[in-house]
Short mmCIF file of C-alpha atoms and ligand atoms in Angstrom, two decimals:
data_model
loop_
_atom_site.label_atom_id
_atom_site.label_comp_id
_atom_site.label_asym_id
_atom_site.label_seq_id
_atom_site.Cartn_x
_atom_site.Cartn_y
_atom_site.Cartn_z
CA MET Y 159 -17.32 -54.65 13.63
CA LEU Y 160 -14.14 -55.21 11.70
CA PRO Y 161 -15.50 -54.49 8.19
CA GLN Y 162 -17.05 -51.28 9.51
CA ILE Y 163 -13.77 -50.09 10.98
CA LEU Y 164 -12.06 -50.88 7.69
CA SER Y 165 -14.60 -48.96 5.69
CA THR Y 166 -14.26 -45.97 8.03
CA LEU Y 167 -10.50 -46.04 7.56
CA ALA Y 168 -10.93 -46.38 3.81
CA LEU Y 169 -13.27 -43.38 3.77
CA ALA Y 170 -10.75 -41.35 5.77
CA ALA Y 171 -8.06 -42.24 3.23
CA VAL Y 172 -10.31 -41.14 0.37
CA ALA Y 173 -11.15 -37.89 2.18
CA SER Y 174 -7.48 -36.96 2.72
CA ALA Y 175 -6.63 -37.83 -0.88
CA ALA Y 176 -9.43 -35.49 -1.94
CA VAL Y 177 -7.57 -32.49 -0.43
CA ALA Y 178 -5.95 -31.59 -3.73
CA LYS Y 179 -2.39 -30.35 -3.72
CA ALA Y 180 -2.16 -26.76 -4.82
CA VAL Y 181 -1.48 -26.25 -8.52
CA PRO Y 182 1.69 -24.11 -8.46
CA PRO Y 183 1.50 -20.42 -9.40
CA SER Y 184 3.57 -21.11 -12.53
CA LEU Y 185 0.81 -23.42 -13.79
CA ARG Y 186 -1.80 -20.76 -13.14
CA GLY Y 187 -3.16 -22.34 -10.00
CA ALA Y 188 -6.03 -20.82 -8.06
CA TRP Y 189 -6.03 -19.44 -4.53
CA TYR Y 190 -7.24 -21.86 -1.89
CA LYS Y 191 -8.96 -18.77 -0.50
CA PRO Y 192 -8.94 -15.86 -2.97
CA PRO Y 193 -7.90 -12.65 -1.20
CA VAL Y 194 -9.84 -9.46 -1.77
CA ALA Y 195 -7.91 -7.14 -4.09
CA LEU Y 196 -7.68 -3.41 -3.37
CA ASN Y 197 -10.83 -1.61 -4.49
CA THR Y 198 -9.50 1.59 -6.05
CA THR Y 199 -12.93 3.20 -6.33
CA ASP Y 200 -13.99 2.67 -2.74
CA LYS Y 201 -14.08 5.07 0.26
CA PHE Y 202 -14.63 8.47 -1.34
CA THR Y 203 -14.12 11.71 0.54
CA ASP Y 204 -16.89 12.24 3.06
CA THR Y 205 -17.57 15.83 1.98
CA ALA Y 206 -20.77 16.17 3.99
CA SER Y 207 -19.02 15.49 7.29
CA ILE Y 208 -16.25 17.99 6.48
CA VAL Y 209 -18.77 20.68 5.51
CA SER Y 210 -20.81 20.23 8.66
CA ALA Y 211 -17.64 20.34 10.77
CA VAL Y 212 -16.57 23.56 9.04
CA GLN Y 213 -19.98 25.09 9.68
CA ALA Y 214 -19.71 24.18 13.35
CA GLN Y 215 -16.50 26.21 13.70
CA LYS Y 216 -16.52 29.72 15.13
CA VAL Y 217 -14.81 32.28 12.93
CA THR Y 218 -11.93 34.02 14.68
CA ALA Y 219 -10.10 37.00 13.33
CA ASN Y 220 -6.58 35.78 14.08
CA LYS Y 221 -6.95 32.85 11.72
CA VAL Y 222 -7.40 35.34 8.92
CA ILE Y 223 -4.16 37.15 9.64
CA THR Y 224 -1.67 34.51 10.78
CA ASN Y 225 -1.57 32.66 7.51
CA ALA Y 226 -1.45 35.41 4.97
CA ALA Y 227 2.21 34.84 4.12
CA THR Y 228 2.54 31.06 4.27
CA THR Y 229 -0.48 30.33 2.11
CA ILE Y 230 1.03 32.04 -0.92
CA SER Y 231 3.79 29.52 -1.55
CA PRO Y 232 4.46 27.10 1.29
CA SER Y 233 7.59 25.01 0.82
CA THR Y 234 6.90 21.35 0.09
CA PRO Y 235 7.13 19.14 3.20
CA GLU Y 236 10.13 16.82 3.41
CA GLY Y 237 9.38 13.45 1.86
CA TYR Y 238 6.59 14.86 -0.32
CA GLU Y 239 6.05 16.40 -3.73
CA LEU Y 240 3.41 18.86 -4.85
CA VAL Y 241 0.79 17.25 -7.10
CA PHE Y 242 -1.39 20.29 -7.78
CA GLY Y 243 -2.49 23.64 -6.49
CA PRO Y 244 -3.41 26.08 -5.35
CA THR Y 245 -6.88 25.75 -6.84
CA ASN Y 246 -10.40 26.36 -5.57
CA GLY Y 247 -11.35 22.68 -5.60
CA ALA Y 248 -10.91 20.07 -2.86
CA ASN Y 249 -10.44 16.43 -3.81
CA ASN Y 250 -13.42 14.15 -3.97
CA ALA Y 251 -11.44 10.96 -4.39
CA PRO Y 252 -11.23 7.28 -3.38
CA GLY Y 253 -8.98 5.90 -0.66
CA TYR Y 254 -10.11 8.51 1.89
CA MET Y 255 -8.76 8.04 5.43
CA GLY Y 256 -10.51 10.95 7.14
CA PHE Y 257 -9.62 14.57 7.87
CA THR Y 258 -8.41 16.79 10.63
CA PHE Y 259 -8.59 20.55 11.11
CA LEU Y 260 -5.31 22.41 11.44
CA SER Y 261 -4.98 25.64 13.38
CA SER Y 262 -3.35 27.31 10.37
CA TYR Y 263 -2.55 26.66 6.71
CA ASP Y 264 0.39 24.43 7.66
CA VAL Y 265 1.48 21.90 5.04
CA ASP Y 266 4.12 20.44 7.39
CA ALA Y 267 1.48 19.80 10.06
CA CYS Y 268 -0.69 18.06 7.47
CA ALA Y 269 2.27 15.94 6.32
CA HIS Y 270 2.86 14.98 9.96
CA GLN Y 271 -0.79 13.91 10.28
CA CYS Y 272 -0.44 11.75 7.16
CA ASN Y 273 2.88 10.23 8.32
CA THR Y 274 1.46 9.24 11.69
CA ARG Y 275 -1.99 8.17 10.52
CA GLY Y 276 -2.81 4.55 11.32
CA ALA Y 277 -2.79 2.37 8.21
CA ASP Y 278 -6.02 1.40 6.50
CA ALA Y 279 -6.47 -2.39 6.55
CA GLN Y 280 -7.32 -2.50 2.84
CA GLY Y 281 -5.29 0.41 1.51
CA GLY Y 282 -2.26 0.62 3.78
CA ALA Y 283 -0.41 3.78 4.77
CA CYS Y 284 -1.36 7.37 4.04
CA GLN Y 285 0.21 8.32 0.70
CA TYR Y 286 -1.40 11.66 -0.11
CA PHE Y 287 -2.99 14.67 1.51
CA ASN Y 288 -5.18 17.54 0.37
CA ILE Y 289 -4.98 20.77 2.35
CA TRP Y 290 -7.46 23.58 1.77
CA ARG Y 291 -8.92 26.65 3.40
CA ALA Y 292 -12.65 27.08 3.88
CA VAL Y 293 -14.00 30.57 3.41
CA VAL Y 294 -17.45 31.02 4.94
CA ASN Y 295 -19.35 34.17 4.00
CA GLY Y 296 -16.08 35.63 2.77
CA VAL Y 297 -14.18 34.89 6.00
CA PRO Y 298 -11.35 32.28 6.19
CA THR Y 299 -12.65 29.80 8.75
CA THR Y 300 -10.90 26.42 8.82
CA TYR Y 301 -7.91 24.58 7.38
CA THR Y 302 -8.78 21.04 6.34
CA CYS Y 303 -6.19 18.29 6.01
CA SER Y 304 -7.69 15.24 4.24
CA MET Y 305 -5.72 12.01 3.96
CA TYR Y 306 -5.72 9.22 1.40
CA TYR Y 307 -4.12 5.81 0.83
CA ILE Y 308 -4.48 6.33 -2.94
CA VAL Y 309 -2.65 9.20 -4.59
CA ALA Y 310 -5.17 11.68 -6.00
CA ASP Y 311 -4.63 14.53 -8.44
CA VAL Y 312 -6.25 17.67 -9.84
CA SER Y 313 -8.74 15.65 -11.91
CA THR Y 314 -10.74 14.88 -8.75
CA ALA Y 315 -10.20 18.30 -7.11
CA VAL Y 316 -13.73 19.23 -8.09
CA ASN Y 317 -15.40 20.16 -4.81
CA THR Y 318 -15.55 23.96 -4.80
CA GLY Y 319 -17.81 24.19 -1.76
CA GLN Y 320 -21.48 24.59 -1.18
CA GLY Y 321 -23.85 27.25 0.09
CA ASN Y 322 -21.88 29.98 1.82
CA LEU Y 323 -18.75 27.81 2.02
CA GLN Y 324 -16.02 28.22 -0.60
CA VAL Y 325 -12.96 26.01 -1.02
CA THR Y 326 -9.76 28.03 -1.50
CA LEU Y 327 -6.02 27.38 -1.54
CA SER Y 328 -6.45 23.67 -2.23
CA ARG Y 329 -3.19 21.81 -2.71
CA GLY Y 330 -2.42 18.10 -3.11
CA TYR Y 331 0.84 16.49 -1.98
CA LYS Y 332 1.97 12.91 -2.40
CA ARG Y 333 4.53 10.99 -0.41
CA LYS Y 334 7.66 10.08 -2.36
CA ASN Y 335 7.96 6.31 -2.57
CA LEU Y 336 11.64 5.43 -2.41
CA ALA Y 337 10.83 1.88 -3.56
CA ILE Y 338 10.84 2.10 -7.35
CA ASP Y 339 7.87 0.27 -8.88
CA GLY Y 340 6.79 -1.28 -5.58
CA GLY Y 341 3.64 -2.55 -7.28
CA PHE Y 342 5.66 -4.44 -9.95
CA GLU Y 343 3.54 -2.85 -12.67
CA GLY Y 344 6.70 -2.24 -14.68
CA TYR Y 345 6.72 -5.97 -15.39
CA ASN Y 346 4.38 -6.28 -18.36
CA ALA Y 347 6.01 -8.82 -20.64
CA CYS Y 348 2.58 -10.13 -21.64
CA SER Y 349 -1.04 -9.10 -21.46
CA PHE Y 350 -2.53 -12.01 -19.52
CA PHE Y 351 -0.20 -14.48 -17.82
CA CYS Y 352 3.57 -14.63 -17.62
CA PHE Y 353 6.30 -14.66 -15.00
CA ASP Y 354 10.03 -14.18 -14.70
CA GLU Y 355 12.76 -14.17 -12.09
CA SER Y 356 13.73 -10.55 -12.75
CA TYR Y 357 13.08 -7.41 -14.72
CA ALA Y 358 14.51 -3.90 -14.65
CA ASN Y 359 13.13 -2.94 -11.23
CA TRP Y 360 13.32 -6.13 -9.15
CA VAL Y 361 15.65 -9.12 -9.08
CA GLY Y 362 14.69 -12.59 -7.86
CA THR Y 363 17.37 -15.06 -6.80
CA SER Y 364 17.30 -18.67 -5.64
CA PRO Y 365 19.77 -20.49 -3.39
CA ALA Y 366 21.87 -23.29 -4.89
CA GLY Y 367 19.59 -26.10 -6.05
CA GLY Y 368 16.55 -23.83 -6.12
CA ASP Y 369 14.53 -22.78 -9.09
CA PHE Y 370 12.40 -19.64 -9.37
CA ASP Y 371 12.28 -19.28 -5.57
CA ALA Y 372 11.57 -15.56 -6.03
CA SER Y 373 9.71 -14.33 -9.09
CA ILE Y 374 7.41 -11.68 -10.52
CA PHE Y 375 4.07 -12.52 -12.09
CA PHE Y 376 1.88 -10.65 -14.49
CA TYR Y 377 -1.53 -12.10 -13.67
CA GLN Y 378 -4.28 -9.91 -12.26
CA PRO Y 379 -5.93 -12.63 -10.08
CA TYR Y 380 -2.68 -12.91 -8.08
CA ALA Y 381 -2.24 -9.15 -7.52
CA HIS Y 382 -3.29 -6.91 -4.62
CA SER Y 383 -3.61 -4.03 -7.07
CA GLY Y 384 -2.94 -3.67 -10.77
CA ASN Y 385 -1.79 -6.71 -12.72
CA ALA Y 386 1.57 -7.69 -11.28
CA VAL Y 387 2.83 -9.14 -8.01
CA ALA Y 388 5.92 -10.82 -6.55
CA LEU Y 389 6.08 -14.41 -5.31
CA LEU Y 390 8.39 -16.00 -2.76
CA GLY Y 391 8.70 -19.79 -2.83
CA SER Y 392 9.36 -21.97 -5.88
CA ALA Y 393 6.99 -20.81 -8.61
CA GLU Y 394 6.89 -24.34 -9.98
CA GLY Y 395 6.60 -25.95 -6.58
CA SER Y 396 9.72 -27.92 -7.47
CA ASP Y 397 11.64 -27.25 -4.25
CA ALA Y 398 10.98 -25.94 -0.75
CA LEU Y 399 13.80 -23.39 -0.73
CA SER Y 400 13.39 -19.70 0.08
CA GLY Y 401 14.13 -17.05 -2.51
CA THR Y 402 15.21 -13.43 -2.28
CA LEU Y 403 13.60 -10.50 -4.05
CA THR Y 404 15.80 -7.40 -4.21
CA ALA Y 405 15.10 -3.89 -5.48
CA GLY Y 406 16.90 -3.45 -8.80
CA ALA Y 407 18.88 -0.45 -7.59
CA PRO Y 408 19.91 1.08 -4.26
CA LEU Y 409 17.20 3.34 -2.87
CA ASN Y 410 17.59 7.08 -3.12
CA THR Y 411 17.62 7.37 0.67
CA VAL Y 412 19.46 9.93 2.78
CA ALA Y 413 21.81 8.74 5.53
CA GLY Y 414 20.43 9.25 9.01
CA LYS Y 415 16.83 9.82 7.90
CA HIS Y 416 14.07 7.54 9.15
CA TYR Y 417 11.88 5.55 6.78
CA SER Y 418 9.04 3.08 6.98
CA ILE Y 419 8.96 -0.02 4.77
CA GLY Y 420 5.38 -1.00 3.95
CA PHE Y 421 4.00 -3.90 1.93
CA PHE Y 422 1.02 -6.16 1.42
CA HIS Y 423 1.42 -9.89 1.95
CA ALA Y 424 -0.86 -12.84 1.17
CA SER Y 425 -0.33 -16.51 1.94
CA SER Y 426 -3.69 -18.10 1.16
CA PHE Y 427 -2.67 -19.78 -2.09
CA SER Y 428 -2.25 -23.26 -0.59
CA SER Y 429 -4.33 -24.78 2.18
CA PRO Y 430 -4.04 -23.52 5.76
CA ALA Y 431 -1.94 -26.60 6.64
CA GLU Y 432 0.43 -26.01 3.73
CA GLU Y 433 0.71 -22.26 4.40
CA ALA Y 434 1.23 -22.64 8.16
CA ALA Y 435 4.99 -22.15 7.79
CA ALA Y 436 4.75 -19.05 5.58
CA PHE Y 437 7.36 -16.44 6.48
CA VAL Y 438 9.11 -13.39 5.05
CA ASP Y 439 12.29 -11.70 6.25
CA VAL Y 440 12.35 -7.97 5.55
CA LYS Y 441 15.95 -7.04 4.80
CA TRP Y 442 17.72 -3.69 4.77
CA ASN Y 443 21.30 -3.74 3.52
CA GLY Y 444 21.31 -7.50 3.96
CA ALA Y 445 20.31 -7.43 7.63
CA THR Y 446 16.92 -8.78 8.69
CA VAL Y 447 14.92 -5.96 10.28
CA ALA Y 448 11.76 -8.02 10.81
CA THR Y 449 10.38 -11.47 10.12
CA ILE Y 450 6.69 -12.08 9.65
CA HIS Y 451 5.02 -15.44 10.31
CA PRO Y 452 1.47 -14.73 9.12
CA GLY Y 453 0.47 -18.37 8.64
CA PHE Y 454 -2.50 -18.75 6.30
CA SER Y 455 -3.46 -15.16 5.51
CA ASN Y 456 -5.25 -13.03 2.95
CA TRP Y 457 -3.79 -9.65 1.94
CA GLN Y 458 -2.48 -7.94 5.03
CA PHE Y 459 -0.49 -4.71 5.38
CA PHE Y 460 2.79 -4.64 7.30
CA GLN Y 461 5.19 -1.80 8.02
CA PHE Y 462 8.55 -1.61 9.73
CA PRO Y 463 10.78 1.36 10.60
CA VAL Y 464 14.37 1.61 9.40
CA THR Y 465 17.13 4.21 9.47
CA ALA Y 466 18.96 4.91 6.24
CA ALA Y 467 22.67 4.48 5.69
CA GLY Y 468 22.16 6.11 2.28
CA HIS Y 469 21.69 4.20 -0.99
CA ASP Y 470 20.16 1.36 0.96
CA ILE Y 471 19.42 -2.11 -0.43
CA LEU Y 472 15.88 -3.38 0.14
CA SER Y 473 15.09 -7.08 -0.14
CA PHE Y 474 12.62 -9.72 0.97
CA HIS Y 475 13.54 -13.34 1.67
CA GLY Y 476 11.09 -16.13 2.28
CA GLY Y 477 8.62 -18.64 0.92
CA ALA Y 478 9.02 -22.41 1.09
CA ALA Y 479 6.64 -24.01 -1.42
CA PRO Y 480 3.87 -24.87 -0.92
CA ALA Y 481 3.99 -22.16 1.79
CA TRP Y 482 4.05 -19.45 -0.86
CA SER Y 483 4.05 -15.73 -0.04
CA PHE Y 484 2.80 -13.07 -2.43
CA LEU Y 485 4.06 -9.49 -1.98
CA ASP Y 486 2.64 -6.34 -3.55
CA ASP Y 487 2.50 -2.55 -3.28
CA ILE Y 488 5.83 -2.10 -1.52
CA THR Y 489 6.51 1.40 -0.22
CA VAL Y 490 9.41 3.09 1.51
CA PHE Y 491 8.34 6.44 2.92
CA GLN Y 492 10.29 8.95 4.94
CA VAL Y 493 8.74 9.39 8.40
C1 LIG N 272 -15.63 -1.14 -5.02
O1 LIG N 272 -16.23 -0.10 -4.27
C2 LIG N 272 -17.32 0.50 -4.91
C3 LIG N 272 -17.74 1.71 -4.09
O2 LIG N 272 -17.92 1.38 -2.74
C4 LIG N 272 -18.44 -0.52 -5.07
O3 LIG N 272 -19.54 0.05 -5.71
C5 LIG N 272 -17.92 -1.69 -5.89
O4 LIG N 272 -18.87 -2.71 -5.96
C6 LIG N 272 -16.63 -2.25 -5.26
N1 LIG N 272 -16.05 -3.22 -6.14
C7 LIG N 272 -15.77 -4.45 -5.76
C8 LIG N 272 -15.15 -5.33 -6.78
O5 LIG N 272 -15.99 -4.86 -4.63
#
């Protein structure tokens, strides 16, 4: 029996040695479990379902009259900017989150729908809406508010209607992102693979004795979208200290207004055992407003409400290599 027990133990030792330690991000390691990046051509506007819903509506005379004035030049909803319009084309664009009918041509009501829309698991929060009026047989019939997690523009506002239905008064509005360069795409010091602690828009800092505990990478396989992404935890795997990533300038927030901080997080670079302790503190003016403990996780969207003091400082603190955390597509939207 004894030799058999020994060989079993020896096999177990070999098996555990075979669980390779993660090659650190700085050495262009690979994900233990590659997360699925955002597909920016997926989930196009479901035009057919909108058209059939419009056709199911009964035309009422008061809809024609009540909106005559506001449709000419509605003022832009707070927290938004006009992207295009009015035109006679509705968006047919990716990142579609569905639509709702409004009782009038009310851009503020559409903005409210977008602000309160549940986040899409892949795409995150609503970032854009398209409002338009359907005219059926010459009669204004419905007011469509379509929502998107990808900002669209006039280039996809190509759906002018079909049959007896005409698209009119189509306007696109995008949410203002108070986080400057939340996707880190401004970091483009190379064309394939490079990383740094800081660049113009974000600053990474390490505690005493730490090295590259917060950094920004240009490397498409690490990113949720685009080519760049932020990393918390020693890029070289040389220490287990937690770094801090801070927006390069105070946010252009307004005191007393309410905002929502959104971001994507992935901690599937190392093995589940090594990533078990992954954490990120979301900080607003130095105070922790939330801490996430996602464990081993592919890209996941998080959002947390904050109230502005004005010129607020946004930062993220976390990572403890090999429990690395990647962050991407950070947004701060007024709510
Ligand atoms: C992205 O979505 C489109 C449309 O659904 C699909 O055809 C394509 O294969 C997807 N791309 C990836 C990389 O999954």
